[in-house]
Amino acid sequence: MSERRKLSVLGATGSIGTQALDVVRKYPDAFEIVALTARSSAEKLFGLVREFKPKLAVLEKEPEVIPQDVRFCEWAFGADGLVKAACMDGVQDVLAAVVGIAGLPAALGALDHCERLLLANKEALVTGGALVMEKARRLKKKILPVDSEHSAIFQCLQAAGNNPVSRILLTASGGPFRTWSAGDIERATKAQALGHPTWRMGPKITVDCATMMNKGLEVIEAYWLFGLELDRIEVTVHPQSVVHSMIEFEDGAVLAQMGKPDMRGPISYALGFPGRLPYGGERLSFKERLELSFEAPDTRKFPCLAYAYQAQRQGGGYPVALNGANEAAVEAFLRERIPFGAIARVNGQVLEQYPGTPVRGVEDVYAVDQWARHAAREILDK
Ligand code: NAD
Ligand code: MG
C-alpha cells in the first residue's frame, strides 16, 4: 500500500478497537487514523488522540475538561458524533467495533462514505441486516467481516472460486459453562460468566458466549454476510478454538481456517485485505499434541442458540426483538440485578410476546428494539 489508507475506528477503546490500533501501530505507513470514538473512557481516548492525531474524536457525553493538548482535533458527542466519525470526508475504511444496535446508524452511515466497512459489530447485522446488505450491494461497498468465524469463512471463500458452498460450519467454543449442569448454569455468577476459556473480549460479548447467544447472533450474521439459507448454517462446538470456522462444498470437501485464538488475526486480515499483515502473534505448533474435537451444541442447556434460528426463520422484526431483549437482559445481569439463567428466559419470553409488527425501514427497527427492551424490563422487574 503506497498511500496511507484513511481509517475511522468506532469503539477505539474497546477490546477490538484496542487490538486494531495495535496492528495499526505496526504499520504506520499503511494507515492514517481520521477519527476515534469511545463511549465513556475519556482518559483512554485522550491518550489515543495524542498518539494517533485524528481529525475527529467522539465521546458519548462531553467531559468536564478536554485537555489543552488534545484540542487540536474536532470533538463531537453522542450518537450523532458516532455517525459523524463513520462519515468523515475521504474516509476509506471504517472499523465498526462498538457494541450493540447502537452501532447500526454508524454502519449505515459509513456505507455512504467509505470504501470498505470492517465489521465487528455483529448486532448491526442482526438488527439491520437487510438494510445494511442492500445498501452495500447498491453502492458497491465491501463489507469485510472482523468476527473470527466470519473472517474464517470469508478466507475459505477466497479459495472457493465459483464452486457453490453447501454448508457453513460455524465453530463455537461452548463458553465457560459447556460442561456445567443446567442448575449450576442458572446460578452462575458474573465473575464466572466473564471467565471465557479461550478468548479475551468485552463484557457484553463474553456474557453472550456464556449463554451461547453469541453463536446465535453469529448464525444470523453469517446468513446476511454469505447469503446461504439458514438450514445450511450449522454450529459445531469446538472447545479448543483453533478451527475458526469451515465451509463445505457439494462434493463433501471441507475447508477450515485455523490459528491461535487471537483477534488480531481477523482484524489484521480485514485491515490488510486482499493482502496479509503479519501482526506478531503466536503461531500454531503442530509438533506438540494438538487435539481438535467437535460436538453438537446442547440447545436445551443453551436455548438462546435455538431462539436465534427461530427468530431469523420468522424474519422481519423477530431478530431485532431477540437482540433488544438480550441487550437489556445482559445489561441487567452485568449490574448483578438478575441471575444468569434469567437472560435466556427473558429472551425466550420476549420473542414469544413479540407481535410481529412490519419492519420496512430503519425507524421500524429502532421501534422494535425499544419495544423489546421495554418488554424485557417489564419481565425482569416482576
Ligand atoms: P468492548 O466493550 O470491549 O468495546 C466497545 C467499544 O465501543 C468501546 O470503545 C466503547 O467505549 C464503545 N461503545 C460501547 N457502547 C457504545 C455505545 N452505545 N455508543 C458508542 N460507543 C460505544 O466491546 P468489544 O468486545 O470490543 O466488542 C465490539 C463489537 O465487536 C461487538 O459487537 C462484539 O460482538 C464484536 N466482536 C468482539 C470480539 C472480541 O474479541 N472482543 C470478537 C468478535 C466480535
Ligand atoms: Mg465470533
Coordinates of C-alpha atoms and ligand atoms in Angstrom, one line a residue:
M1 CA 0.0 0.0 0.0
S2 CA 1.7 3.2 -1.1
E3 CA -0.7 5.9 0.2
R4 CA -1.9 5.7 3.8
R5 CA -5.5 4.4 4.0
K6 CA -7.8 6.8 5.9
L7 CA -9.3 4.8 8.8
S8 CA -12.0 5.6 11.3
V9 CA -12.1 3.4 14.4
L10 CA -15.5 3.3 16.1
G11 CA -15.2 1.9 19.6
A12 CA -11.4 2.6 19.7
T13 CA -11.1 2.0 23.5
G14 CA -12.7 -1.5 23.5
S15 CA -11.3 -4.9 23.0
I16 CA -11.5 -4.9 19.2
G17 CA -10.6 -1.2 18.9
T18 CA -7.5 -1.6 21.1
Q19 CA -6.3 -4.6 19.2
A20 CA -6.9 -2.9 15.8
L21 CA -4.8 0.0 16.9
D22 CA -2.1 -2.4 18.0
V23 CA -2.0 -3.6 14.4
V24 CA -2.1 -0.1 13.0
R25 CA 0.9 0.8 15.3
K26 CA 2.9 -1.8 13.5
Y27 CA 2.1 -0.3 10.1
P28 CA 2.4 3.5 10.5
D29 CA 2.9 3.9 6.7
A30 CA -0.2 2.0 5.8
F31 CA -2.9 3.8 7.8
E32 CA -3.9 7.3 8.8
I33 CA -6.4 7.5 11.6
V34 CA -9.0 10.1 10.8
A35 CA -11.5 9.5 13.7
L36 CA -11.6 7.7 17.0
T37 CA -14.6 7.2 19.2
A38 CA -15.3 5.9 22.7
R39 CA -18.3 5.8 25.0
S40 CA -17.1 6.9 28.4
S41 CA -13.3 6.1 28.6
A42 CA -12.3 9.7 28.2
E43 CA -8.8 9.3 29.6
K44 CA -8.0 6.4 27.4
L45 CA -9.3 8.3 24.4
F46 CA -7.2 11.3 25.2
G47 CA -4.2 9.1 25.1
L48 CA -5.1 7.6 21.8
V49 CA -5.8 11.1 20.3
R50 CA -2.3 12.2 21.4
E51 CA -0.8 9.2 19.8
F52 CA -2.8 8.9 16.5
K53 CA -3.7 12.6 15.9
P54 CA -7.1 12.0 14.3
K55 CA -9.2 14.9 12.8
L56 CA -12.2 14.0 15.0
A57 CA -12.7 12.4 18.4
V58 CA -16.0 11.4 19.8
L59 CA -17.3 10.6 23.3
E60 CA -20.9 9.8 24.4
K61 CA -21.0 12.8 26.7
E62 CA -19.0 16.0 26.7
P63 CA -16.4 15.7 29.5
E64 CA -15.9 18.5 32.1
V65 CA -12.4 19.2 30.7
I66 CA -10.8 18.4 27.4
P67 CA -7.0 18.8 28.0
Q68 CA -5.3 21.5 26.0
D69 CA -3.0 19.1 24.2
V70 CA -5.9 17.2 22.6
R71 CA -7.8 20.2 21.4
F72 CA -6.1 20.3 18.0
C73 CA -8.8 17.9 16.7
E74 CA -12.5 18.4 16.4
W75 CA -14.6 16.9 19.2
A76 CA -18.2 15.6 18.9
F77 CA -20.5 13.9 21.3
G78 CA -23.4 11.4 21.5
A79 CA -25.0 9.3 18.8
D80 CA -24.6 12.0 16.1
G81 CA -20.9 12.1 16.9
L82 CA -20.5 8.4 16.3
V83 CA -22.2 8.7 12.9
K84 CA -20.0 11.7 12.1
A85 CA -16.9 9.6 12.7
A86 CA -18.2 7.0 10.3
C87 CA -18.9 9.6 7.6
M88 CA -15.6 11.5 7.5
D89 CA -14.5 13.2 4.4
G90 CA -12.3 10.9 2.4
V91 CA -12.6 8.0 4.8
Q92 CA -11.7 4.7 3.1
D93 CA -12.0 2.2 5.9
V94 CA -14.4 2.3 8.8
L95 CA -13.9 -0.2 11.6
A96 CA -17.2 -0.7 13.3
A97 CA -16.4 -2.0 16.8
V98 CA -19.0 -0.6 19.1
V99 CA -21.4 -2.9 21.0
G100 CA -25.0 -3.5 20.2
I101 CA -27.6 -1.9 17.9
A102 CA -26.1 1.5 18.9
G103 CA -23.7 0.8 16.1
L104 CA -26.3 0.4 13.4
P105 CA -26.7 4.1 12.4
A106 CA -22.9 4.4 12.1
A107 CA -22.7 1.3 10.0
L108 CA -25.4 2.5 7.6
G109 CA -23.8 6.0 7.5
A110 CA -20.3 4.5 6.8
L111 CA -21.6 2.8 3.7
D112 CA -22.4 6.2 2.1
H113 CA -18.8 7.4 2.6
C114 CA -16.2 4.7 3.0
E115 CA -14.9 2.1 0.5
R116 CA -14.9 -0.7 3.0
L117 CA -16.8 -1.4 6.2
L118 CA -14.7 -3.6 8.5
L119 CA -17.5 -5.0 10.6
A120 CA -17.0 -6.4 14.2
N121 CA -20.4 -5.0 15.4
K122 CA -22.5 -8.1 14.7
E123 CA -25.6 -6.6 16.3
A124 CA -25.7 -4.1 13.4
L125 CA -26.3 -7.1 11.0
V126 CA -28.6 -9.0 13.4
T127 CA -30.9 -6.0 13.6
G128 CA -30.4 -4.2 10.3
G129 CA -29.0 -7.0 8.1
A130 CA -31.5 -6.4 5.2
L131 CA -30.8 -2.7 5.2
V132 CA -27.0 -2.9 5.6
M133 CA -26.6 -5.6 2.9
E134 CA -29.0 -3.9 0.4
K135 CA -27.1 -0.6 0.8
A136 CA -23.7 -2.3 0.4
R137 CA -24.9 -4.0 -2.7
R138 CA -26.5 -0.9 -4.2
L139 CA -23.5 1.3 -3.5
K140 CA -21.0 -1.5 -4.4
K141 CA -19.2 -1.2 -1.0
K142 CA -17.2 -4.1 0.6
I143 CA -18.1 -5.4 4.0
L144 CA -15.1 -7.2 5.5
P145 CA -16.0 -9.4 8.5
V146 CA -13.9 -9.0 11.6
D147 CA -15.7 -11.6 13.7
S148 CA -13.3 -14.5 13.8
E149 CA -15.7 -17.1 12.5
H150 CA -16.9 -14.9 9.6
S151 CA -13.4 -13.9 8.8
A152 CA -12.5 -17.6 8.6
I153 CA -15.4 -18.3 6.3
F154 CA -14.5 -15.3 4.2
Q155 CA -10.9 -16.5 4.0
C156 CA -12.1 -20.0 2.9
L157 CA -14.3 -18.4 0.3
Q158 CA -11.3 -16.8 -1.3
A159 CA -10.2 -20.3 -2.2
A160 CA -13.7 -21.5 -3.3
G161 CA -13.7 -19.9 -6.8
N162 CA -17.2 -20.3 -8.3
N163 CA -17.9 -23.5 -6.6
P164 CA -21.1 -23.4 -4.6
V165 CA -20.9 -23.8 -0.8
S166 CA -23.3 -26.5 0.5
R167 CA -22.7 -25.8 4.2
I168 CA -21.1 -23.3 6.6
L169 CA -19.8 -24.8 9.8
L170 CA -19.6 -22.1 12.5
T171 CA -17.4 -23.2 15.3
A172 CA -18.3 -22.3 18.9
S173 CA -16.0 -22.7 22.0
G174 CA -19.1 -23.6 24.0
G175 CA -18.2 -20.9 26.6
P176 CA -17.3 -21.4 30.3
F177 CA -20.4 -23.4 31.1
R178 CA -20.2 -26.0 28.3
T179 CA -19.8 -28.9 30.8
W180 CA -21.9 -27.4 33.6
S181 CA -25.3 -28.8 34.7
A182 CA -28.4 -26.7 33.9
G183 CA -28.8 -26.0 37.7
D184 CA -25.3 -24.6 38.0
I185 CA -25.7 -22.5 34.8
E186 CA -28.8 -21.0 36.3
R187 CA -26.9 -19.7 39.3
A188 CA -23.6 -18.8 37.6
T189 CA -22.1 -15.5 38.9
K190 CA -20.9 -12.5 36.9
A191 CA -17.3 -13.5 37.6
Q192 CA -17.9 -17.0 36.3
A193 CA -19.7 -15.7 33.2
L194 CA -16.8 -13.3 32.5
G195 CA -14.2 -16.1 32.6
H196 CA -14.1 -17.2 29.0
P197 CA -11.9 -20.2 28.4
T198 CA -10.2 -19.2 25.1
W199 CA -11.0 -15.5 24.1
R200 CA -10.5 -12.2 26.0
M201 CA -13.3 -9.8 24.9
G202 CA -15.6 -7.0 26.1
P203 CA -18.1 -7.9 28.8
K204 CA -21.3 -8.0 26.7
I205 CA -19.9 -10.5 24.1
T206 CA -18.3 -12.5 26.9
V207 CA -21.7 -13.0 28.6
D208 CA -23.2 -13.7 25.2
C209 CA -20.6 -16.5 24.8
A210 CA -21.6 -18.0 28.1
T211 CA -25.4 -18.2 27.1
M212 CA -24.4 -19.1 23.5
M213 CA -26.5 -16.1 22.4
N214 CA -23.3 -15.0 20.7
K215 CA -23.3 -18.0 18.4
G216 CA -27.0 -17.4 17.6
L217 CA -26.2 -13.8 16.7
E218 CA -23.3 -15.1 14.6
V219 CA -25.6 -17.5 12.7
I220 CA -27.7 -14.5 11.7
E221 CA -24.6 -12.5 10.9
A222 CA -23.4 -15.4 8.6
Y223 CA -26.9 -15.5 7.0
W224 CA -26.6 -11.9 5.9
L225 CA -22.9 -11.9 5.0
F226 CA -22.8 -15.1 3.0
G227 CA -26.3 -15.4 1.6
L228 CA -26.8 -19.1 2.5
E229 CA -30.2 -20.4 3.7
L230 CA -30.4 -20.9 7.4
D231 CA -30.6 -24.7 7.2
R232 CA -27.1 -24.6 5.6
I233 CA -25.5 -22.8 8.5
E234 CA -24.6 -25.3 11.2
V235 CA -23.0 -24.7 14.6
T236 CA -20.4 -27.1 15.9
V237 CA -18.9 -26.9 19.4
H238 CA -15.1 -26.9 19.2
P239 CA -13.7 -26.1 22.7
Q240 CA -10.1 -25.6 21.5
S241 CA -11.0 -22.6 19.3
V242 CA -8.3 -23.5 16.8
V243 CA -10.6 -24.1 13.8
H244 CA -12.2 -20.7 13.4
S245 CA -14.9 -22.0 11.0
M246 CA -15.3 -24.1 7.9
I247 CA -17.1 -24.3 4.6
E248 CA -18.2 -27.5 2.8
F249 CA -18.6 -27.9 -0.9
E250 CA -21.1 -30.0 -2.8
D251 CA -18.7 -33.0 -3.1
G252 CA -18.3 -33.0 0.7
A253 CA -14.8 -31.5 0.8
V254 CA -14.4 -29.2 3.9
L255 CA -12.1 -26.2 4.1
A256 CA -11.1 -24.9 7.5
Q257 CA -9.2 -21.8 8.6
M258 CA -7.1 -22.4 11.7
G259 CA -4.9 -20.4 14.0
K260 CA -4.3 -19.4 17.6
P261 CA -7.4 -17.7 19.2
D262 CA -6.1 -14.1 18.7
M263 CA -8.5 -11.4 17.4
R264 CA -5.6 -9.6 15.8
G265 CA -5.7 -12.3 13.2
P266 CA -9.1 -11.5 11.7
I267 CA -8.6 -7.8 12.5
S268 CA -5.4 -7.6 10.5
Y269 CA -6.8 -9.7 7.7
A270 CA -9.7 -7.2 7.3
L271 CA -7.3 -4.2 7.5
G272 CA -4.8 -5.7 5.0
F273 CA -7.3 -7.4 2.6
P274 CA -6.6 -8.6 0.0
G275 CA -3.0 -8.8 1.4
R276 CA -2.0 -10.2 4.8
L277 CA -0.4 -8.1 7.6
P278 CA 1.8 -10.2 10.0
Y279 CA 0.9 -8.8 13.4
G280 CA 3.4 -10.7 15.5
G281 CA 1.0 -13.2 17.1
E282 CA 1.9 -16.6 18.3
R283 CA 1.7 -19.4 15.7
L284 CA 0.1 -22.8 15.9
S285 CA 2.5 -25.6 16.7
F286 CA 1.9 -28.9 15.1
K287 CA 4.8 -30.5 17.0
E288 CA 3.0 -30.8 20.3
R289 CA -0.1 -32.8 20.6
L290 CA -2.9 -30.8 19.1
E291 CA -6.4 -32.2 19.7
L292 CA -9.3 -30.8 17.8
S293 CA -12.8 -32.0 18.9
F294 CA -16.2 -31.2 17.6
E295 CA -19.7 -31.9 19.0
A296 CA -23.3 -30.8 18.5
P297 CA -24.4 -27.9 20.7
D298 CA -26.9 -28.6 23.5
T299 CA -29.8 -26.3 22.9
R300 CA -31.6 -27.5 26.0
K301 CA -28.9 -26.1 28.2
F302 CA -28.3 -23.1 25.8
P303 CA -31.7 -22.3 24.3
C304 CA -30.6 -18.8 23.1
L305 CA -28.9 -20.5 20.1
A306 CA -32.3 -22.1 19.2
Y307 CA -34.0 -18.7 19.7
A308 CA -31.7 -17.1 17.1
Y309 CA -32.6 -19.7 14.5
Q310 CA -36.3 -19.4 15.3
A311 CA -36.2 -15.6 15.1
Q312 CA -34.3 -15.5 11.8
R313 CA -36.7 -18.0 10.3
Q314 CA -39.6 -15.8 11.4
G315 CA -37.7 -12.9 9.9
G316 CA -38.8 -9.2 9.9
G317 CA -38.6 -7.8 13.4
Y318 CA -38.0 -11.1 15.3
P319 CA -34.2 -10.9 15.3
V320 CA -34.4 -7.3 16.4
A321 CA -36.8 -8.2 19.2
L322 CA -34.5 -11.0 20.3
N323 CA -31.4 -8.8 20.2
G324 CA -33.1 -5.9 22.1
A325 CA -34.3 -8.3 24.8
N326 CA -30.8 -9.8 25.1
E327 CA -29.1 -6.4 25.3
A328 CA -31.4 -5.4 28.1
A329 CA -31.0 -8.7 29.9
V330 CA -27.2 -8.8 29.6
E331 CA -27.0 -5.2 31.0
A332 CA -29.2 -6.2 33.9
F333 CA -27.0 -9.3 34.6
L334 CA -23.8 -7.2 34.4
R335 CA -25.3 -4.9 37.0
E336 CA -26.0 -8.0 39.1
R337 CA -29.7 -7.4 39.1
I338 CA -30.8 -10.8 37.7
P339 CA -29.5 -14.3 37.8
F340 CA -27.6 -15.7 34.8
G341 CA -30.5 -18.1 33.9
A342 CA -32.9 -15.2 33.6
I343 CA -31.1 -13.9 30.4
A344 CA -32.3 -16.9 28.3
R345 CA -35.7 -16.9 29.9
V346 CA -36.3 -13.2 29.1
N347 CA -35.0 -13.7 25.6
G348 CA -37.5 -16.6 25.0
Q349 CA -40.4 -14.7 26.6
V350 CA -39.9 -11.5 24.6
L351 CA -39.6 -13.5 21.4
E352 CA -42.9 -15.2 22.3
Q353 CA -44.6 -11.9 23.1
Y354 CA -43.4 -10.0 20.0
P355 CA -46.5 -9.4 17.8
G356 CA -44.5 -9.4 14.5
T357 CA -45.1 -5.8 13.5
P358 CA -44.0 -5.0 9.9
V359 CA -40.4 -3.7 9.6
R360 CA -39.9 -1.6 6.4
G361 CA -37.1 0.8 7.3
V362 CA -34.6 1.7 9.9
E363 CA -37.2 3.6 12.1
D364 CA -39.2 0.4 12.4
V365 CA -36.1 -1.4 13.5
Y366 CA -35.5 1.1 16.3
A367 CA -39.1 0.9 17.3
V368 CA -39.0 -2.9 17.7
D369 CA -35.7 -2.5 19.6
Q370 CA -37.3 -0.1 22.0
W371 CA -40.4 -2.3 22.4
A372 CA -38.2 -5.4 23.2
R373 CA -36.1 -3.5 25.8
H374 CA -39.3 -2.3 27.4
A375 CA -40.8 -5.8 27.3
A376 CA -37.6 -7.3 28.8
R377 CA -37.5 -4.8 31.6
E378 CA -41.2 -5.5 32.5
I379 CA -40.4 -9.2 32.8
L380 CA -37.3 -8.5 34.8
D381 CA -39.0 -6.1 37.2
K382 CA -41.5 -8.8 38.1
Ligands
NAD1 P1 -15.9 -3.6 24.2 O1 -17.0 -3.4 25.3 O2 -14.6 -4.0 24.7 O3 -15.7 -2.2 23.5 C1 -16.7 -1.5 22.9 C2 -16.2 -0.1 22.4 O4 -17.3 0.6 21.9 C3 -15.6 0.8 23.4 O5 -14.7 1.7 22.8 C4 -16.8 1.6 24.0 O6 -16.4 2.8 24.5 C5 -17.6 1.7 22.7 N1 -19.1 1.7 22.9 C6 -19.8 0.7 23.6 N2 -21.1 1.0 23.6 C7 -21.3 2.1 22.9 C8 -22.4 3.0 22.6 N3 -23.6 2.6 23.0 N4 -22.2 4.1 21.9 C9 -20.9 4.4 21.5 N5 -19.8 3.7 21.8 C10 -20.0 2.6 22.5 O7 -16.5 -4.5 23.1 P2 -15.7 -5.5 22.1 O8 -15.5 -6.8 22.8 O9 -14.6 -4.8 21.5 O10 -16.8 -5.7 21.0 C11 -17.2 -4.8 20.0 C12 -18.0 -5.5 18.9 O11 -17.3 -6.5 18.3 C13 -19.3 -6.2 19.5 O12 -20.3 -6.1 18.6 C14 -18.8 -7.6 19.6 O13 -19.9 -8.5 19.5 C15 -17.9 -7.7 18.4 N6 -16.8 -8.8 18.5 C16 -15.9 -8.7 19.5 C17 -14.9 -9.6 19.6 C18 -13.9 -9.5 20.7 O14 -12.9 -10.4 20.7 N7 -13.9 -8.6 21.6 C19 -14.9 -10.7 18.7 C20 -15.9 -10.8 17.7 C21 -16.8 -9.8 17.6
MG2 MG -17.1 -14.7 16.9

